mmCIF file of C-alpha atoms in Angstrom:
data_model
loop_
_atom_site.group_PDB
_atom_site.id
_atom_site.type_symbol
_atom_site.label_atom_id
_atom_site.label_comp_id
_atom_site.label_asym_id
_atom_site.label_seq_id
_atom_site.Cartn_x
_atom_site.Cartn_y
_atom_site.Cartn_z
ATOM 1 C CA UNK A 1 107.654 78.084 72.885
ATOM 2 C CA UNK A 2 111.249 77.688 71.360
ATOM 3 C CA UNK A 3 113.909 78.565 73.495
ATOM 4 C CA UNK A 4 117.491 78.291 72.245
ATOM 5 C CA UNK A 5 120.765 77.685 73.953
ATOM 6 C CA UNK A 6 124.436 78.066 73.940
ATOM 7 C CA UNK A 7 127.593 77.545 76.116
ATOM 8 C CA UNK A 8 129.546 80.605 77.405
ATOM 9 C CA UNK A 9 132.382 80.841 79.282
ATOM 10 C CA UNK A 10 133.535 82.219 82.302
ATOM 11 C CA UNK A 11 134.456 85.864 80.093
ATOM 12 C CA UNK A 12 130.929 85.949 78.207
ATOM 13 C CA UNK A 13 133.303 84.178 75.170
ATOM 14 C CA UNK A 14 130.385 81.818 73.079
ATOM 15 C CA UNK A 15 131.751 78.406 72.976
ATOM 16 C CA UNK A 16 129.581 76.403 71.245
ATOM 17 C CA UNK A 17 125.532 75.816 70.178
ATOM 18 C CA UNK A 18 123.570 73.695 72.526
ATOM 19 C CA UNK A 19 120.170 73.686 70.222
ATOM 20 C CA UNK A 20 116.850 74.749 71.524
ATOM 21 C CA UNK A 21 113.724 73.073 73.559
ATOM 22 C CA UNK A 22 110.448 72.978 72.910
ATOM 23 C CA UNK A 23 108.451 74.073 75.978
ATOM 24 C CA UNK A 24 104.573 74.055 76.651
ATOM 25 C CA UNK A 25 103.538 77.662 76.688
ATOM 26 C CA UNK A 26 101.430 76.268 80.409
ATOM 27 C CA UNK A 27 105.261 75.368 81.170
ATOM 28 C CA UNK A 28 107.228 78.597 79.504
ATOM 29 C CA UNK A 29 109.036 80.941 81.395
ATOM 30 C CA UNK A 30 107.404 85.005 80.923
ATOM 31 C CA UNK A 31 109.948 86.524 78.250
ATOM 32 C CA UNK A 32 109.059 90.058 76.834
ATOM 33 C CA UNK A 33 111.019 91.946 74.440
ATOM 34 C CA UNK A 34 109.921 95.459 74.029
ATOM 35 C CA UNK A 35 111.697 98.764 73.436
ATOM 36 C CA UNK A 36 112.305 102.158 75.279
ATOM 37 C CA UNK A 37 113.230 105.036 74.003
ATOM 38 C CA UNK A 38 113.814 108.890 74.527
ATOM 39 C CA UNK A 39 110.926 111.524 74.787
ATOM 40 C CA UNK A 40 109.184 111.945 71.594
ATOM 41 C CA UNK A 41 112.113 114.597 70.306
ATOM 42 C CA UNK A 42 108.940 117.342 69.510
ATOM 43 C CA UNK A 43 108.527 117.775 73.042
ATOM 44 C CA UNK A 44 112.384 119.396 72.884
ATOM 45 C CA UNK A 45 113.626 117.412 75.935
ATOM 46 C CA UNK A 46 117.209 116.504 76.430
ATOM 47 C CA UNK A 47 118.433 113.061 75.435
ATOM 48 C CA UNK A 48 121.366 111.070 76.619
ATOM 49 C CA UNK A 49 124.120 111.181 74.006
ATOM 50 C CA UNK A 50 124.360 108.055 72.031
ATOM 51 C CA UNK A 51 120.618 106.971 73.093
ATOM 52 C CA UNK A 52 118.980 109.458 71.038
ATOM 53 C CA UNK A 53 117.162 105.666 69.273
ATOM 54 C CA UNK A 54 116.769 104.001 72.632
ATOM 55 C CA UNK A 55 117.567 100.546 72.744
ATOM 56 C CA UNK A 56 115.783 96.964 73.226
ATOM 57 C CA UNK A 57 113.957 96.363 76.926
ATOM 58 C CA UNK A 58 113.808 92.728 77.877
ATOM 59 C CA UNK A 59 111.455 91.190 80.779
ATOM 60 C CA UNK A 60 112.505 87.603 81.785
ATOM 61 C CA UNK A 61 111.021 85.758 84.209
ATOM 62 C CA UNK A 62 115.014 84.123 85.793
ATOM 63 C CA UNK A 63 113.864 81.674 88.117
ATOM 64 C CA UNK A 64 111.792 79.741 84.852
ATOM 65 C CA UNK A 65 114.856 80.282 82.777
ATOM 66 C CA UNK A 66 117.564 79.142 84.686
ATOM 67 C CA UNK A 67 116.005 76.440 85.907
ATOM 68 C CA UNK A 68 115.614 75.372 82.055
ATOM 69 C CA UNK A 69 119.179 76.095 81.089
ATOM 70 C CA UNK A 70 120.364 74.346 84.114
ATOM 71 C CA UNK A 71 118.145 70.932 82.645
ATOM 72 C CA UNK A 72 120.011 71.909 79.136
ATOM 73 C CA UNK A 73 123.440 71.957 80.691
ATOM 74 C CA UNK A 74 123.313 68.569 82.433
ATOM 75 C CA UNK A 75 122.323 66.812 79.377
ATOM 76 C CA UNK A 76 125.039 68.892 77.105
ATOM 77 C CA UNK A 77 128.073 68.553 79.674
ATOM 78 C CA UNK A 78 128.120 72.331 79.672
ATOM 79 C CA UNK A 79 128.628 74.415 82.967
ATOM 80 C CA UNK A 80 127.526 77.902 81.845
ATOM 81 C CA UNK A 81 124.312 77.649 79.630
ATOM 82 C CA UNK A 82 123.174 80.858 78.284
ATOM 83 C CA UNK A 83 119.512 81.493 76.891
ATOM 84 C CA UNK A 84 119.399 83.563 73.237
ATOM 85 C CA UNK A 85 116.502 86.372 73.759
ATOM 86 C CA UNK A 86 115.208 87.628 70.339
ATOM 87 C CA UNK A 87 114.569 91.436 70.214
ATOM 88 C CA UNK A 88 112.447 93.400 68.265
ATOM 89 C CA UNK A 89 112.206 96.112 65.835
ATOM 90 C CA UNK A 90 112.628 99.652 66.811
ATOM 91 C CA UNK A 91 110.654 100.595 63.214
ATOM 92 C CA UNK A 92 107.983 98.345 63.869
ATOM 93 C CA UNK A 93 107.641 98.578 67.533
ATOM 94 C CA UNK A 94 107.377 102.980 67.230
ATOM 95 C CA UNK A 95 104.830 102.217 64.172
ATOM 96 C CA UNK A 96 102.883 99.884 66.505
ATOM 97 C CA UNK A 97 102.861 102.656 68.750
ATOM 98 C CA UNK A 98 101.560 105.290 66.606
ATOM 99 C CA UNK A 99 99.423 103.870 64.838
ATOM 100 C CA UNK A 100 97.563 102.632 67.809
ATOM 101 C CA UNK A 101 97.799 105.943 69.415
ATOM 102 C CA UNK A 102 96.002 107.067 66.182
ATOM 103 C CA UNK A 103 93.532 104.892 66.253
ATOM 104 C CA UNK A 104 92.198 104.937 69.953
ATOM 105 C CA UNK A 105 91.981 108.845 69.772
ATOM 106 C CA UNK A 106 90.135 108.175 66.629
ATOM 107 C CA UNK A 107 87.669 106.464 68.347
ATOM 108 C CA UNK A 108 87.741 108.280 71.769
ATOM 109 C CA UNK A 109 87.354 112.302 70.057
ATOM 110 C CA UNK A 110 86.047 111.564 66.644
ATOM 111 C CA UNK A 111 87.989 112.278 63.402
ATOM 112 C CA UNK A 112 87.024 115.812 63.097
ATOM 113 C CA UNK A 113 88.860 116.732 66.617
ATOM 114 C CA UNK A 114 92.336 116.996 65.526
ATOM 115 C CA UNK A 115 94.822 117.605 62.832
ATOM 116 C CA UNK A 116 96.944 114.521 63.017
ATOM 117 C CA UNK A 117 100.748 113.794 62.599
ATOM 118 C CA UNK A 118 101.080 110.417 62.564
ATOM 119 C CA UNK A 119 99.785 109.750 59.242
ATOM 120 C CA UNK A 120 102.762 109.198 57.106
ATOM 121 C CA UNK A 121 104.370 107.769 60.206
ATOM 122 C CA UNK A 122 101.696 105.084 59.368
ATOM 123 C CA UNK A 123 102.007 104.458 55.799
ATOM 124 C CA UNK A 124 105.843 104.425 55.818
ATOM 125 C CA UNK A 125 106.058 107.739 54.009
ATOM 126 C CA UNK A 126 108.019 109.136 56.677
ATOM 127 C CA UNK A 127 110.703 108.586 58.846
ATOM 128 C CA UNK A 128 111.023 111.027 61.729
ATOM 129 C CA UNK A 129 108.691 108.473 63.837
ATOM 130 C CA UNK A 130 111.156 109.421 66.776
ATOM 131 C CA UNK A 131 109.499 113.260 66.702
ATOM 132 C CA UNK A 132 106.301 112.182 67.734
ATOM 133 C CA UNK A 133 106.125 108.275 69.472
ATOM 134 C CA UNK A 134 108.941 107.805 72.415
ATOM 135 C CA UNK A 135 108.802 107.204 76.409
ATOM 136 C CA UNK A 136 107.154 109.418 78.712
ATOM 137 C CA UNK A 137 109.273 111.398 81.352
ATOM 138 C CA UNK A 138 108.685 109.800 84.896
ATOM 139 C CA UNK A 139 107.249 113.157 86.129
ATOM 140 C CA UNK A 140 104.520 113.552 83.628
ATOM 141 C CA UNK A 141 102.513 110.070 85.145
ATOM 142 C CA UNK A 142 104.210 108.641 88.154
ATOM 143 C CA UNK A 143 101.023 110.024 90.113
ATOM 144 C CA UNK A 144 98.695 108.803 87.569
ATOM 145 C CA UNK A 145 97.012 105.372 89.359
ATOM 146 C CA UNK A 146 95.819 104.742 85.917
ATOM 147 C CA UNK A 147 99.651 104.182 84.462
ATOM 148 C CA UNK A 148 101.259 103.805 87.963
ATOM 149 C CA UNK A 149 103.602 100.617 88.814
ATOM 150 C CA UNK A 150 100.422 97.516 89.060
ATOM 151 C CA UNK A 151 102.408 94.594 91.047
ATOM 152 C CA UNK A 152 102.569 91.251 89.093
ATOM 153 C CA UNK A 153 99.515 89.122 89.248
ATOM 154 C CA UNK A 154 97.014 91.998 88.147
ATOM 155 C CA UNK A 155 96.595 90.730 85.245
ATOM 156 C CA UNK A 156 96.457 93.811 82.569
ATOM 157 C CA UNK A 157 98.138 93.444 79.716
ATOM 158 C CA UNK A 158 97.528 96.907 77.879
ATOM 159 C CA UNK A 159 96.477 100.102 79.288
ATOM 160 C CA UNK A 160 95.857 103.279 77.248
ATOM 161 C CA UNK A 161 94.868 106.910 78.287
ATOM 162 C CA UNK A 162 95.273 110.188 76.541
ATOM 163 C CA UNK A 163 93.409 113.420 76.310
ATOM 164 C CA UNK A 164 94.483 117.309 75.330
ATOM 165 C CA UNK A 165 97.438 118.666 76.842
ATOM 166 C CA UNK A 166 100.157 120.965 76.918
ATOM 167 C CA UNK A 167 103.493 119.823 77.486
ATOM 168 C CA UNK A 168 106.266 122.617 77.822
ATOM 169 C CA UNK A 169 106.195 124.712 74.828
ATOM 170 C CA UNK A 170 103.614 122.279 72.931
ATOM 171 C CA UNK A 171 100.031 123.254 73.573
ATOM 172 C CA UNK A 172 96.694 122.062 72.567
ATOM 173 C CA UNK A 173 97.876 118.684 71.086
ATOM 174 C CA UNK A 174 96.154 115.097 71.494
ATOM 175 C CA UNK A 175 98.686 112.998 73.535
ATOM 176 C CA UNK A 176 98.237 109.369 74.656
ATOM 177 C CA UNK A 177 100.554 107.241 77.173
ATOM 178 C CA UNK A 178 100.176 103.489 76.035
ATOM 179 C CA UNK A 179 101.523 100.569 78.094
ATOM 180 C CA UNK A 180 102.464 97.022 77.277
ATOM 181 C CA UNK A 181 102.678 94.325 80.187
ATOM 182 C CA UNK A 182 102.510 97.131 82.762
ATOM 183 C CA UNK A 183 102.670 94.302 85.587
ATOM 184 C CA UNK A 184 106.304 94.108 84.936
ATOM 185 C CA UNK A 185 106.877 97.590 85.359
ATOM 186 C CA UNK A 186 107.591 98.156 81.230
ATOM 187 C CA UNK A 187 108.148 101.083 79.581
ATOM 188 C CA UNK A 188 105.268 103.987 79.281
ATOM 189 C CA UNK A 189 105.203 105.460 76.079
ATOM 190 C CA UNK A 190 103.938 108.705 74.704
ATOM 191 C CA UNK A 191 102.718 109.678 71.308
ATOM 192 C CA UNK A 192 102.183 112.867 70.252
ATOM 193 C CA UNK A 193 98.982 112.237 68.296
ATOM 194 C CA UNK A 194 98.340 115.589 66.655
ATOM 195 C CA UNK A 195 97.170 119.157 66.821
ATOM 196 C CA UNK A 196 93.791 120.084 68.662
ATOM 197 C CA UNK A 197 91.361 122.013 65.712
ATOM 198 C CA UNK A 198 90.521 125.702 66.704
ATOM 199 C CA UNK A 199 87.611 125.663 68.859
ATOM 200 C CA UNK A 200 86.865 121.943 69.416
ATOM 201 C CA UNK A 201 85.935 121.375 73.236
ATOM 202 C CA UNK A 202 88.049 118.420 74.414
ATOM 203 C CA UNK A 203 87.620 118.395 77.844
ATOM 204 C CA UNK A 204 90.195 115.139 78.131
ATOM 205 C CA UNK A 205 92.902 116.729 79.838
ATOM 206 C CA UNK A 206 95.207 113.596 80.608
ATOM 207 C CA UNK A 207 96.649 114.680 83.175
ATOM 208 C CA UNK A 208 94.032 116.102 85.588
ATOM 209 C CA UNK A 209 91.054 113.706 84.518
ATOM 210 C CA UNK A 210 92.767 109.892 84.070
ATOM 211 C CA UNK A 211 91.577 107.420 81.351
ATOM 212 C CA UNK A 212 90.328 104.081 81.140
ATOM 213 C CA UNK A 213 92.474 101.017 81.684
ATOM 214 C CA UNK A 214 91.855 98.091 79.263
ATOM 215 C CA UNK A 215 92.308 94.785 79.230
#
C-alpha cells in the first residue's frame, strides 16, 4: 500500500513534499474512502443547502497512521507530517451503487417483477443518478439488526437487503439499502430500484421482513 506524505504547518499551510512509503498490506493502516450523500431526491425529502451532491466519507484507522507519519517525520526533520487520503468519484461511486442495486433485485424477484429506473443510470445515458441512488434517512433502518451499527471485528464487508415498499408519497417501488464496510459504521445507502408491475406478489417488504446479510 502507498501512502504519501507532506509537511504542514502549525495553520494547515503545506510546506513541502515528504514522498510516500511502501507498506505491507499485513502492516497497512484500514483507510476507506467512500461517499455519502442526500436521500435519493425522488423520495422528495429536504436536503441541506449546498449538500444537495454530498461529499467524500473517509474511514482511517489514526492510531496506524500516525504512528507511520510520526516514523516519516523523524527521518524528514519535519514536526507536523500530514498523510494525503485519495477520494473517490461521486459518478462512479452512485453508478456502483445502482447498478448493483439492479442487479441483486434482478436476481432476488426475477426480471419480470419490476419496471426499472436505473437503466440509463447504468449505461451513462443519463445523469439524474442523484433521483434514484443516495443515503437512507436514519429512521427508515436504525431498528433494522440486519443494517444496524455491527462493532469492528465482525468481519462483514457488504450487506444488502431490499424488498417492496412505500416510502412517503412513493408506493409500490423495489428499494434496496446497500452497505460498504458496515463495521466502521459507513454510510447506508438507498436505491430506488424501480416500479413494482401491476399485480406481481412481492411479499419482500424491507422493512417489516429483513434481508440477508452477505459476506
Amino acid at each position: 500500500m502507498r501512502l504519501t506524505f507532506t509537511e504542514i504547518g502549525s495553520s494547515g499551510k503545506h510546506i513541502r513534499d515528504l514522498g510516500y512509503r511502501l507498506v505491507p498490506f499485513a502492516e497497512a493502516p484500514l483507510v476507506l474512502p467512500l461517499w455519502t450523500s442526500p436521500a435519493p431526491t425522488i423520495l422528495g425529502l429536504p436536503a441541506k443547502a449546498g449538500g444537495e451532491l454530498g461529499k467524500s466519507w473517509t474511514y482511517q484507522q489514526r492510531d496506524r497512521l500516525d504512528a507511520i507519519a510520526k516514523e516519516v517525520g523523524n527521518e524528514k526533520g519535519a514536526l507536523i507530517v500530514q498523510t494525503q487520503i485519495g477520494v473517490v468519484s461521486r459518478e462512479d461511486t452512485l453508478r456502483f451503487l445502482a447498478k448493483t442495486a439492479h442487479a441483486w433485485a434482478v436476481a432476488k424477484f426475477g426480471l419480470d417483477a419490476f419496471d426499472p429506473f436505473l437503466a440509463d443510470v447504468i449505461l451513462n445515458k443519463a445523469d439524474d443518478i442523484e433521483r434514484y441512488v443516495g443515503d437512507a434517512p436514519r429512521y427508515l433502518y436504525e431498528g433494522m439488526p440486519e443494517i444496524g451499527d455491527l462493532m469492528e471485528g465482525e468481519g462483514h464487508m457488504f450487506r444488502i437487503v431490499g424488498g417492496r415498499e412505500h416510502i412517503g408519497a412513493l408506493s409500490d417501488c423495489v428499494f434496496t439499502l446497500i452497505q460498504l464496510y458496515p463495521m466502521v459504521n459507513s454510510p447506508v445507502h438507498l436505491v430506488v430500484v424501480g416500479k413494482v408491475k401491476p399485480g406481481f406478489d412481492m411479499d419482500a417488504r424491507m422493512f417489516e421482513r429483513y434481508g440477508e446479510r452477505t459476506q
